[in-house]
Tab-separated table of C-alpha atoms and ligand atoms in Angstrom:
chain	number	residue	atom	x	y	z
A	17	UNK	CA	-0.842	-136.276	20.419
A	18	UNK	CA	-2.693	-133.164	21.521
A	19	UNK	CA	-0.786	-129.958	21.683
A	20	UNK	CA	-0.418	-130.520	25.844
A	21	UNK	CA	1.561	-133.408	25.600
A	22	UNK	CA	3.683	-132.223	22.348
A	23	UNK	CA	4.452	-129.116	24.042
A	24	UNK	CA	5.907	-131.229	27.541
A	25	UNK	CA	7.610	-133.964	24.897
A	26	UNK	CA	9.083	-130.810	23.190
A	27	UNK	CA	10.102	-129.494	26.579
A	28	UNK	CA	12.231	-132.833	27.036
A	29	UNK	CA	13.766	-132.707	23.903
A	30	UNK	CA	15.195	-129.087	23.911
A	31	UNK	CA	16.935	-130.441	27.495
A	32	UNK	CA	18.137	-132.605	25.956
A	33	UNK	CA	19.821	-130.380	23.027
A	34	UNK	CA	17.649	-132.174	20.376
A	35	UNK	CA	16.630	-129.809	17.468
A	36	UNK	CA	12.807	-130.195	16.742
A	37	UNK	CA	11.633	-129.809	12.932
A	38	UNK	CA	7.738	-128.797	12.487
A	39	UNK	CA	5.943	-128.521	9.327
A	40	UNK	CA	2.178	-128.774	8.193
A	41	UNK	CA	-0.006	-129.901	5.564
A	42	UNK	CA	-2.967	-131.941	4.780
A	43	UNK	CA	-1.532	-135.317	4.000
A	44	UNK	CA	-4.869	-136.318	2.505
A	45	UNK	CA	-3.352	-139.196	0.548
A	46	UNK	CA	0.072	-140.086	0.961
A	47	UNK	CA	2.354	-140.622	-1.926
A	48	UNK	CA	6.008	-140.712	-2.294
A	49	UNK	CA	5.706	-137.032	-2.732
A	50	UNK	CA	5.147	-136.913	0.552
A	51	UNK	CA	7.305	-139.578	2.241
A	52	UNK	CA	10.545	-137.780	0.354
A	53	UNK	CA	9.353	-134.490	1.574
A	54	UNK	CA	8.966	-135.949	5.003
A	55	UNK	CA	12.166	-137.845	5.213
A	56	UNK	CA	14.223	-134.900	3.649
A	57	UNK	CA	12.748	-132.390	6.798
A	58	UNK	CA	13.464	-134.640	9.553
A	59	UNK	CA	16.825	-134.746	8.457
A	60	UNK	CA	17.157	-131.356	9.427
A	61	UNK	CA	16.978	-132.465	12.854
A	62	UNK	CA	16.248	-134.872	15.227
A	63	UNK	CA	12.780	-134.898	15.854
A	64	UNK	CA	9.853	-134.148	13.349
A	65	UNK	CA	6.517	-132.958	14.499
A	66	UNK	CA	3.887	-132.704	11.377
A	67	UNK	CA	1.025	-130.003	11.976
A	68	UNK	CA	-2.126	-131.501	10.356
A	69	UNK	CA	-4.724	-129.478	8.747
A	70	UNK	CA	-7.866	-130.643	10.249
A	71	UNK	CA	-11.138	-131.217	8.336
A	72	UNK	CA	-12.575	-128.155	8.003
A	73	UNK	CA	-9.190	-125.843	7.346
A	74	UNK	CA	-8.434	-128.947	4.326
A	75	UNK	CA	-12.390	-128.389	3.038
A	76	UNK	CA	-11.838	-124.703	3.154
A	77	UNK	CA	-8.436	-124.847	1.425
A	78	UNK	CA	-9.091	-127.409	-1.704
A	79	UNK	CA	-12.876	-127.010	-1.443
A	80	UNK	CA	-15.679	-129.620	-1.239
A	81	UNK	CA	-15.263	-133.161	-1.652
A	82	UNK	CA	-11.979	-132.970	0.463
A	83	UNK	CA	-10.316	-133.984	2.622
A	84	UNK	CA	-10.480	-138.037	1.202
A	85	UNK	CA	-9.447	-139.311	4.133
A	86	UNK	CA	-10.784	-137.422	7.678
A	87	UNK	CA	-8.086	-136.130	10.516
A	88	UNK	CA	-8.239	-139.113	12.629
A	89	UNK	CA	-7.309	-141.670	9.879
A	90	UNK	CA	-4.697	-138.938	8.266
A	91	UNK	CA	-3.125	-138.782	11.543
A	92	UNK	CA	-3.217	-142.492	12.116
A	93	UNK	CA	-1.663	-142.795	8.874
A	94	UNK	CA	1.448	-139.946	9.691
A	95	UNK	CA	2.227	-141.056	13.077
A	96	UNK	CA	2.583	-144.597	11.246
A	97	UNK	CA	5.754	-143.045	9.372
A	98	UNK	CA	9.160	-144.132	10.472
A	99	UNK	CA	10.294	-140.136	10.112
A	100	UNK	CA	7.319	-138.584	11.741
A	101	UNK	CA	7.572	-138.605	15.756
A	102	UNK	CA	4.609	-136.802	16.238
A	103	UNK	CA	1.707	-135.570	14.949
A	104	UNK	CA	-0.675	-132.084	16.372
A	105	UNK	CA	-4.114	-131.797	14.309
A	106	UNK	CA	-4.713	-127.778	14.290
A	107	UNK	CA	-7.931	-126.033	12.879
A	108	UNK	CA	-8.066	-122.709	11.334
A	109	UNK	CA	-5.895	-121.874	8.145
A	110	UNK	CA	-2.524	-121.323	9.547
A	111	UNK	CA	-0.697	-122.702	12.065
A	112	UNK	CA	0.942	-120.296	14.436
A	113	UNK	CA	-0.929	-121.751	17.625
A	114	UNK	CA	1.183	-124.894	16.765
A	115	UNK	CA	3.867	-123.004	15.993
A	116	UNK	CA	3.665	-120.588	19.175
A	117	UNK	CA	3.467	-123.681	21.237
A	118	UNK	CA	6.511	-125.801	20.219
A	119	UNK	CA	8.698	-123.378	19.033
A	120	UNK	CA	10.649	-125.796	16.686
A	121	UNK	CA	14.166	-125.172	16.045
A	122	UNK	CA	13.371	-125.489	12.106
A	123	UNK	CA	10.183	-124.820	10.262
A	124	UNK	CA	10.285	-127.459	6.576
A	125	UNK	CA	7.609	-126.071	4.009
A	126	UNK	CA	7.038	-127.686	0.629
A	127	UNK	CA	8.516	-125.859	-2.394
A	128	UNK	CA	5.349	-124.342	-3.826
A	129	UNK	CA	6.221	-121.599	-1.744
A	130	UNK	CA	8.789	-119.094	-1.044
A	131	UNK	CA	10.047	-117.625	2.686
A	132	UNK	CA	8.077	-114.409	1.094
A	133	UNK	CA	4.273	-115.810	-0.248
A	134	UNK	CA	4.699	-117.816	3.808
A	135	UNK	CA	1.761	-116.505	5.559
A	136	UNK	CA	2.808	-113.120	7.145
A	137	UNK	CA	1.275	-114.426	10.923
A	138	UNK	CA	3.331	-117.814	10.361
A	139	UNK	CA	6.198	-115.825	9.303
A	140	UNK	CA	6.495	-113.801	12.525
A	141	UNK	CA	6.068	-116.602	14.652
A	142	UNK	CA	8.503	-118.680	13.412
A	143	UNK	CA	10.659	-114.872	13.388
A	144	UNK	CA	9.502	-114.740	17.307
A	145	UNK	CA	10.710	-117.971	18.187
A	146	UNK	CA	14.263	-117.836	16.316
A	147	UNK	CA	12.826	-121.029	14.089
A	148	UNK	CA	15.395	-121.145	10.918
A	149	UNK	CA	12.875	-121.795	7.587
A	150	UNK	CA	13.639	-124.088	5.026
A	151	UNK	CA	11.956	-124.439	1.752
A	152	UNK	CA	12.185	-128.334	0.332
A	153	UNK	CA	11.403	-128.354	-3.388
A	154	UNK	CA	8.548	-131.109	-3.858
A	155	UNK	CA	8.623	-134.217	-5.602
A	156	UNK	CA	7.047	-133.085	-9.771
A	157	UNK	CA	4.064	-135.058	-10.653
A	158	UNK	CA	3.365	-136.608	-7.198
A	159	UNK	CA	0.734	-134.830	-5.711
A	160	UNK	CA	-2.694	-135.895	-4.182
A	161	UNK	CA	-4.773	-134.422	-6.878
A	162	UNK	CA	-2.260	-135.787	-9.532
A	163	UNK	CA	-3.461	-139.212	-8.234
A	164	UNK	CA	-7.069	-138.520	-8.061
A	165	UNK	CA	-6.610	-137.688	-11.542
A	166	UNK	CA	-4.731	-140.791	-12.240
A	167	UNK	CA	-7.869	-142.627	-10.905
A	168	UNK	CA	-10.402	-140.865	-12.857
A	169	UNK	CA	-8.328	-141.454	-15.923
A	170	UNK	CA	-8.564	-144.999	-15.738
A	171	UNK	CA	-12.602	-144.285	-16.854
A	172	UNK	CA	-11.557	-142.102	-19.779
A	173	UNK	CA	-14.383	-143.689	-22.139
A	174	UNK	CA	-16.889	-142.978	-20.238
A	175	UNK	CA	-15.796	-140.012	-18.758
A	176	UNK	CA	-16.995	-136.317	-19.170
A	177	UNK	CA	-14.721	-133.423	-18.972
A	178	UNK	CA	-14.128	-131.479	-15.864
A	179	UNK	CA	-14.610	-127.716	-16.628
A	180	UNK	CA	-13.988	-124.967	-14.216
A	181	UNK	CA	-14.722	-121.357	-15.177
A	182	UNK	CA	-13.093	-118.554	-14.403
A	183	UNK	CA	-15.568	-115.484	-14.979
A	184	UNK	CA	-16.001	-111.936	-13.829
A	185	UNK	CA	-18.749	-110.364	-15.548
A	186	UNK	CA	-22.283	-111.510	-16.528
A	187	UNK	CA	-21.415	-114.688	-17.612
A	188	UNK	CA	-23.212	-115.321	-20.509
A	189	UNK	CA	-20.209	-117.381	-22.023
A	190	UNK	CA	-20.307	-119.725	-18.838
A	191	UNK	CA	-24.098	-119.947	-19.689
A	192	UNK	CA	-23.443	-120.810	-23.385
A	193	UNK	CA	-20.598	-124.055	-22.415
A	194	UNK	CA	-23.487	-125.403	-19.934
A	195	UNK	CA	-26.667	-125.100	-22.230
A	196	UNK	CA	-24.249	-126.977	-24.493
A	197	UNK	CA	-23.913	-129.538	-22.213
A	198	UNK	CA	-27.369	-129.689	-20.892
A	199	UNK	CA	-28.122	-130.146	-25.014
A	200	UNK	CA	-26.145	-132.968	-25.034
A	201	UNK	CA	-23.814	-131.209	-27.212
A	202	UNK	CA	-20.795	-131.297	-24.742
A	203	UNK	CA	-19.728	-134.265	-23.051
A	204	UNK	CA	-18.739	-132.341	-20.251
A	205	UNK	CA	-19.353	-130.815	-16.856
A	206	UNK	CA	-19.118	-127.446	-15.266
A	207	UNK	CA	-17.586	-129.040	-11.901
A	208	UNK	CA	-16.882	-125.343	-10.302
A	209	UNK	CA	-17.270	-121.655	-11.245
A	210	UNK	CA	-14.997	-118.754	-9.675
A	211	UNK	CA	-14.749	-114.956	-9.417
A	212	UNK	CA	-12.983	-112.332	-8.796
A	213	UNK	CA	-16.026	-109.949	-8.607
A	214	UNK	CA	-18.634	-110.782	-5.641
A	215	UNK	CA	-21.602	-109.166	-7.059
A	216	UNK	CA	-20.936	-110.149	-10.744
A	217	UNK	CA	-24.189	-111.609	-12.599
A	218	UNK	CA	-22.340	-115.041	-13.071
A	219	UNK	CA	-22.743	-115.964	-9.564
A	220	UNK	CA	-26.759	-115.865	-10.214
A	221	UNK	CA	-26.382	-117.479	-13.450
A	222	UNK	CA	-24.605	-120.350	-12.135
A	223	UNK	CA	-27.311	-120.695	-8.985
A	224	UNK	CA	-30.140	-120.585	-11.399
A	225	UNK	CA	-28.320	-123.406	-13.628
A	226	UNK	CA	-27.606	-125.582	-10.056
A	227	UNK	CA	-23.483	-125.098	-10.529
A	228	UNK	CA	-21.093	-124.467	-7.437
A	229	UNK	CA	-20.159	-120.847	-8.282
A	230	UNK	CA	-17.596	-118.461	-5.006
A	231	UNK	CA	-16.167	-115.451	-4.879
A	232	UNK	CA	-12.122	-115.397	-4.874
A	233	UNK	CA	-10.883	-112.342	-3.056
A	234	UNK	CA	-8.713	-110.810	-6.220
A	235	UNK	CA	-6.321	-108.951	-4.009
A	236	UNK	CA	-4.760	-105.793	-4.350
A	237	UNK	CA	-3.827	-105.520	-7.869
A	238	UNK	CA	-6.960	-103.830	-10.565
A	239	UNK	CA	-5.191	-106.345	-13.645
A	240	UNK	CA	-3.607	-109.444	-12.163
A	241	UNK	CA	-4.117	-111.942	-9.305
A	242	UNK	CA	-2.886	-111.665	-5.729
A	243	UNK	CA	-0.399	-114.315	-4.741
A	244	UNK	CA	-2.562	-115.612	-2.039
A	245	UNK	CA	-6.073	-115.590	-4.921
A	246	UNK	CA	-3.714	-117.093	-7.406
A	247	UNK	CA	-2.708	-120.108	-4.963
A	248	UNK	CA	-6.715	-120.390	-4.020
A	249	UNK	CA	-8.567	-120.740	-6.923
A	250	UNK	CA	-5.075	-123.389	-7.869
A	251	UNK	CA	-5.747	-125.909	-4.793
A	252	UNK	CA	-9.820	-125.631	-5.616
A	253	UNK	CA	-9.218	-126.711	-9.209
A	254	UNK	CA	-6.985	-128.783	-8.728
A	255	UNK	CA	-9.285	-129.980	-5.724
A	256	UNK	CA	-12.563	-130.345	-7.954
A	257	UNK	CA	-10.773	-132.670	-10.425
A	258	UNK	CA	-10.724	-129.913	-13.119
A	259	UNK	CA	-9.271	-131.231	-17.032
A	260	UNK	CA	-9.670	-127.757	-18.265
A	261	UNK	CA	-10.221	-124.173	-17.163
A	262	UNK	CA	-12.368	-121.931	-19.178
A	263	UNK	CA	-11.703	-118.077	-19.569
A	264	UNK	CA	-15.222	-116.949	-19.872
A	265	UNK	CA	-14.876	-113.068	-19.393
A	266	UNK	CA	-12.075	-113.319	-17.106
A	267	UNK	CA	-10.231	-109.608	-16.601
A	268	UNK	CA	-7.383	-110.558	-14.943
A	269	UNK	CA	-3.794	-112.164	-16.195
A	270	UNK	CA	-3.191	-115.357	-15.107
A	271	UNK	CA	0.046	-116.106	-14.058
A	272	UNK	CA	1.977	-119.216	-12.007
A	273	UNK	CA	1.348	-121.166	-10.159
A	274	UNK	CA	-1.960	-121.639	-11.590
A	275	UNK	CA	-0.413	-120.902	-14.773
A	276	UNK	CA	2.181	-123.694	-14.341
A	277	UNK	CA	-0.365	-126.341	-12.375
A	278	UNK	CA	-2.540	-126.192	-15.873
A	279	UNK	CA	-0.334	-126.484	-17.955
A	280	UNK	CA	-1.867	-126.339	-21.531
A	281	UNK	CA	-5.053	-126.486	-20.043
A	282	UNK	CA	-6.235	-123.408	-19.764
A	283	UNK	CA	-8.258	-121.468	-22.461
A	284	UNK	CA	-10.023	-118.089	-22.935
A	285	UNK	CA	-12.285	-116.239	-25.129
A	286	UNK	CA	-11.513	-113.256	-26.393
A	287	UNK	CA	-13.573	-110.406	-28.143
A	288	UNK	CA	-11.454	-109.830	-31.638
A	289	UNK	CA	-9.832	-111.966	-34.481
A	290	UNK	CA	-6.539	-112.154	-32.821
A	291	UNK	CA	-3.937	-111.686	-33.140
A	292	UNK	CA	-5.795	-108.461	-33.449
A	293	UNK	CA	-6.952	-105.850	-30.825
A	294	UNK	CA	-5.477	-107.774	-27.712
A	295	UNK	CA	-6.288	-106.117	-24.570
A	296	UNK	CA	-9.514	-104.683	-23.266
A	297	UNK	CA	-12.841	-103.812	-25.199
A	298	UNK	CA	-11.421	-105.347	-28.131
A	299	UNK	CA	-14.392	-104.688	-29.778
A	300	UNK	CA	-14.196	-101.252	-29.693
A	301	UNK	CA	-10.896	-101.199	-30.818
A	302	UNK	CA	-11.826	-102.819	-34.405
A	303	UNK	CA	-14.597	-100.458	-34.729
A	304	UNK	CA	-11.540	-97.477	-33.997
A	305	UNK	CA	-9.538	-98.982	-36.724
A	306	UNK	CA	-12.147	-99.192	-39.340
A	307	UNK	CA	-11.880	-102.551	-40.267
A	308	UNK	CA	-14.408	-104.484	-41.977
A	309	UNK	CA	-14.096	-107.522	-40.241
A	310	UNK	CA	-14.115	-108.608	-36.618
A	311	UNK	CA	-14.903	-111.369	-34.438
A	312	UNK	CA	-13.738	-113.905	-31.500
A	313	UNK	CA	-10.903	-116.072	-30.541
A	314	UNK	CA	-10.822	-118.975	-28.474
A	315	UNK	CA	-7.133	-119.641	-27.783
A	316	UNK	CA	-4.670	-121.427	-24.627
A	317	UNK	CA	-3.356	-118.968	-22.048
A	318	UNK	CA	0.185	-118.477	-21.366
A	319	UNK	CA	2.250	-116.180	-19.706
A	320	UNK	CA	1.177	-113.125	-22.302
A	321	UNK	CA	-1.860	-111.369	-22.688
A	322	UNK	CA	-3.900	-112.699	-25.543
A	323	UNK	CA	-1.097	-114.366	-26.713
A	324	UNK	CA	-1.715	-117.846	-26.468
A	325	UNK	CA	-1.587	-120.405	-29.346
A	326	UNK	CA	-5.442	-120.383	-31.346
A	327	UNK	CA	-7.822	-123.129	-30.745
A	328	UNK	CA	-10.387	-121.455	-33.008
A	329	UNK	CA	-12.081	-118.326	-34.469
A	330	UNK	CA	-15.395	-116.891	-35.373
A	331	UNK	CA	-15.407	-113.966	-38.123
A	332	UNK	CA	-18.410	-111.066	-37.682
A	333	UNK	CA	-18.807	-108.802	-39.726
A	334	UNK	CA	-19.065	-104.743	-38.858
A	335	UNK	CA	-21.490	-103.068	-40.260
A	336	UNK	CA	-21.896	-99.469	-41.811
A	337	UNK	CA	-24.319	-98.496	-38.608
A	338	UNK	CA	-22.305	-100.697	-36.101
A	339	UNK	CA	-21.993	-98.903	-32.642
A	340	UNK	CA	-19.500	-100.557	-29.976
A	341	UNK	CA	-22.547	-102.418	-28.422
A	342	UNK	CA	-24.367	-103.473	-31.333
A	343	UNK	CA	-20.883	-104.760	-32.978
A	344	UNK	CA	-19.886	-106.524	-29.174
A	345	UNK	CA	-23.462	-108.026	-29.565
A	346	UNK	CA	-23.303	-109.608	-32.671
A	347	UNK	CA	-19.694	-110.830	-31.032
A	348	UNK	CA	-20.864	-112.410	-28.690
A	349	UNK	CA	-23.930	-114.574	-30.186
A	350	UNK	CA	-20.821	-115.741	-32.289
A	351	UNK	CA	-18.458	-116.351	-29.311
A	352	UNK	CA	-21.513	-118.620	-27.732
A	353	UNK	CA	-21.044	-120.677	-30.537
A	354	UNK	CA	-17.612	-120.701	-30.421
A	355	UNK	CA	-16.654	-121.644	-27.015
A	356	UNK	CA	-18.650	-125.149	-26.810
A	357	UNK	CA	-16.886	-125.956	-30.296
A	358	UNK	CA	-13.556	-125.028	-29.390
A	359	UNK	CA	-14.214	-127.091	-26.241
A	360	UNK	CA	-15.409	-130.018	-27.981
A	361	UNK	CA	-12.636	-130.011	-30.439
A	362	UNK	CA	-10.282	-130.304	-27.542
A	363	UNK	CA	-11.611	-133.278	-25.435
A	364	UNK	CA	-9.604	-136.294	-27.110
A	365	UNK	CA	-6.504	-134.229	-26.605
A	366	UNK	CA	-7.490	-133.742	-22.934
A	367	UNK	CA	-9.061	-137.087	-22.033
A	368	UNK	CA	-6.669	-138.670	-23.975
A	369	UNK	CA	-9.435	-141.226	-25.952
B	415	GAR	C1	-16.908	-111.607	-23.693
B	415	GAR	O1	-17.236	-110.852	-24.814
B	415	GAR	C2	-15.470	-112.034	-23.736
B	415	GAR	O2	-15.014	-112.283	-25.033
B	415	GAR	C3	-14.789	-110.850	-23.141
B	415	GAR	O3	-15.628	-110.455	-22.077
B	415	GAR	C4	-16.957	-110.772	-22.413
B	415	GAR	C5	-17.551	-111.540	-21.264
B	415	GAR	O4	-18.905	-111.780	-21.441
B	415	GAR	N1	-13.496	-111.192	-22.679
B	415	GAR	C6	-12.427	-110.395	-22.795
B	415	GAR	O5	-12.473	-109.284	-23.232
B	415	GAR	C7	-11.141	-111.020	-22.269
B	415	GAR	N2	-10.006	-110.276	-22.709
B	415	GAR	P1	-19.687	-112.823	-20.508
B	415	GAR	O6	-19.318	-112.484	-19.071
B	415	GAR	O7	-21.128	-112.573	-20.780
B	415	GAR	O8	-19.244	-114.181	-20.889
């Protein structure tokens, strides 16, 4: 229905003290994810409207290649639900214009979010119009990507490995996993490329080597990711199909939900033997100590820094001359050795063949 008629329908209702439920989403694919999320909200009241991303808001919040299905048959497919009553496509990224119009009684929004991480402008609409918010926990494992994934698994033998990269600097470790690839050394494919730094040197890199490469806004924090950067660069991942995410220079801690929506299956390089010299300019740090031996680590990310069970390691040794550069040099021809290997070693786990 268009917003005209939902808002007159809505009008009806409230005489007749019904209490409307609204909530919003981009139903690309349904799944029982979704039909349990659905029924569960419109038992909050009597009526449930559903909000529906339109095209371009779903391609700008998983990236390209989605939405699957386009608005008209998404809505089709919604209004077709015995607990939906209506259905209101909205553009943009939020959606207060639905929400200023129909001022539901209660506002439903999926679990992967709290009352606090709702969007601040959809927060003080719902606030304006007295809406009470409820959080439904989702369904685990059902998910629209989840199934995508399902699909492409099907193909495992003759499939390559999704890789995104998360990189901030110049990139030369991003470089290293595709001209492994583009050897035929890597049976694998670089399927998106993100950073928290707009004019880092990666962004070039990847146009010169043909690979979708954007700029995440970080947020406010120098050391970790926003809420709002965290939650983006999960839904384009997850969005581009990705099997594994790849560290490559990444200065930031990554925490949940991406943390938790990749589980096991994400991986950085780091610039020391570790458990050694975790932290920043590890390299400079081994040269500090005196050892006589340094090198790189490529290990899985979890919820510490550096800490992450090892994959694999590359020694280097420092030499009697060795300045920080000339020592992070030497590093780093290693760690382009490294990564691919580390990444190869990894695929039956990850593929599953
Ligand atoms: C690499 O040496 C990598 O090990 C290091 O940043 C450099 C990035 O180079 N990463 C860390 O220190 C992470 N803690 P690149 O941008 O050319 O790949």
């Amino acid at each position: 229905m268009n917003l005209d008629d939902a808002v007159a329908w809505r009008k009806g209702l409230a005489d007749d003290g019904k209490r409307l439920v609204l909530t919003n989403g981009c139903f690309d694919l349904i799944h029982a994810g979704h039909t349990r999320y659905l029924a569960e909200a419109r038992e909050l009241g009597d009526m449930l409207v559903v909000a529906l991303n339109d095209d371009d808001s779903v391609r700008a919040l998983k990236g390209e290649g989605r939405p699957l299905n386009n608005q008209d048959d998404r809505a089709e497919v919604m209004a077709a639900l015995r607990m939906v009553d209506g259905v209101v496509v909205f553009s943009g990224d939020r959606a207060t214009s639905v929400i200023e119009a129909l001022k539901p009684d209660v506002y439903a929004k999926g679990g992967d979010y709290t009352v606090d991480s709702l969007n601040p402008e959809e927060r003080s609409s719902l606030e304006e119009c007295g809406a009470q918010i409820e959080i439904l926990s989702l369904v685990p494992g059902r998910s629209t990507s989840s199934t995508v994934r399902k699909m492409r698994d099907a193909d495992t033998d003759s499939r390559k490995l999704r890789i995104g990269v998360l990189a901030s600097g110049s990139g030369s470790n991003m470089q290293a996993i595709q001209d492994a690839i583009e050897a035929g050394e890597l049976n694998a494919e670089i399927v998106m490329i993100l950073s928290d730094v707009e004019d880092a040197k990666v962004h070039q890199r990847a146009k010169d080597a043909g690979l979708p490469c954007r700029y995440v806004d970080p947020g406010p924090f120098k050391t970790k990711l926003g809420e709002a950067a965290q939650k983006e660069i999960r839904d384009r991942l997850l969005a581009a199909g990705v099997d594994l995410i790849c560290l490559a220079g990444f200065m930031r801690m990554v925490k949940p939900p991406l943390l938790d929506s990749f589980e096991g299956r994400i991986i950085n390089i780091h610039p020391s033997l570790l458990p050694d010299f975790k932290g920043l300019a590890a390299w400079k740090q081994a040269l500090e100590a005196g050892v006589p031996e340094a090198g790189c680590t490529v290990h899985f990310v979890d919820s510490g820094m550096d800490t992450g069970a090892i994959i694999d390691r590359e020694r280097v040794s420092v030499l009697p001359n060795d300045t920080a550069e000339s020592l992070h040099a030497r590093i780093q021809e290693k760690e382009h050795i490294l990564y691919p290997r580390a990444i190869r070693s990894l695929i039956p786990q990850l593929l599953g063949n």
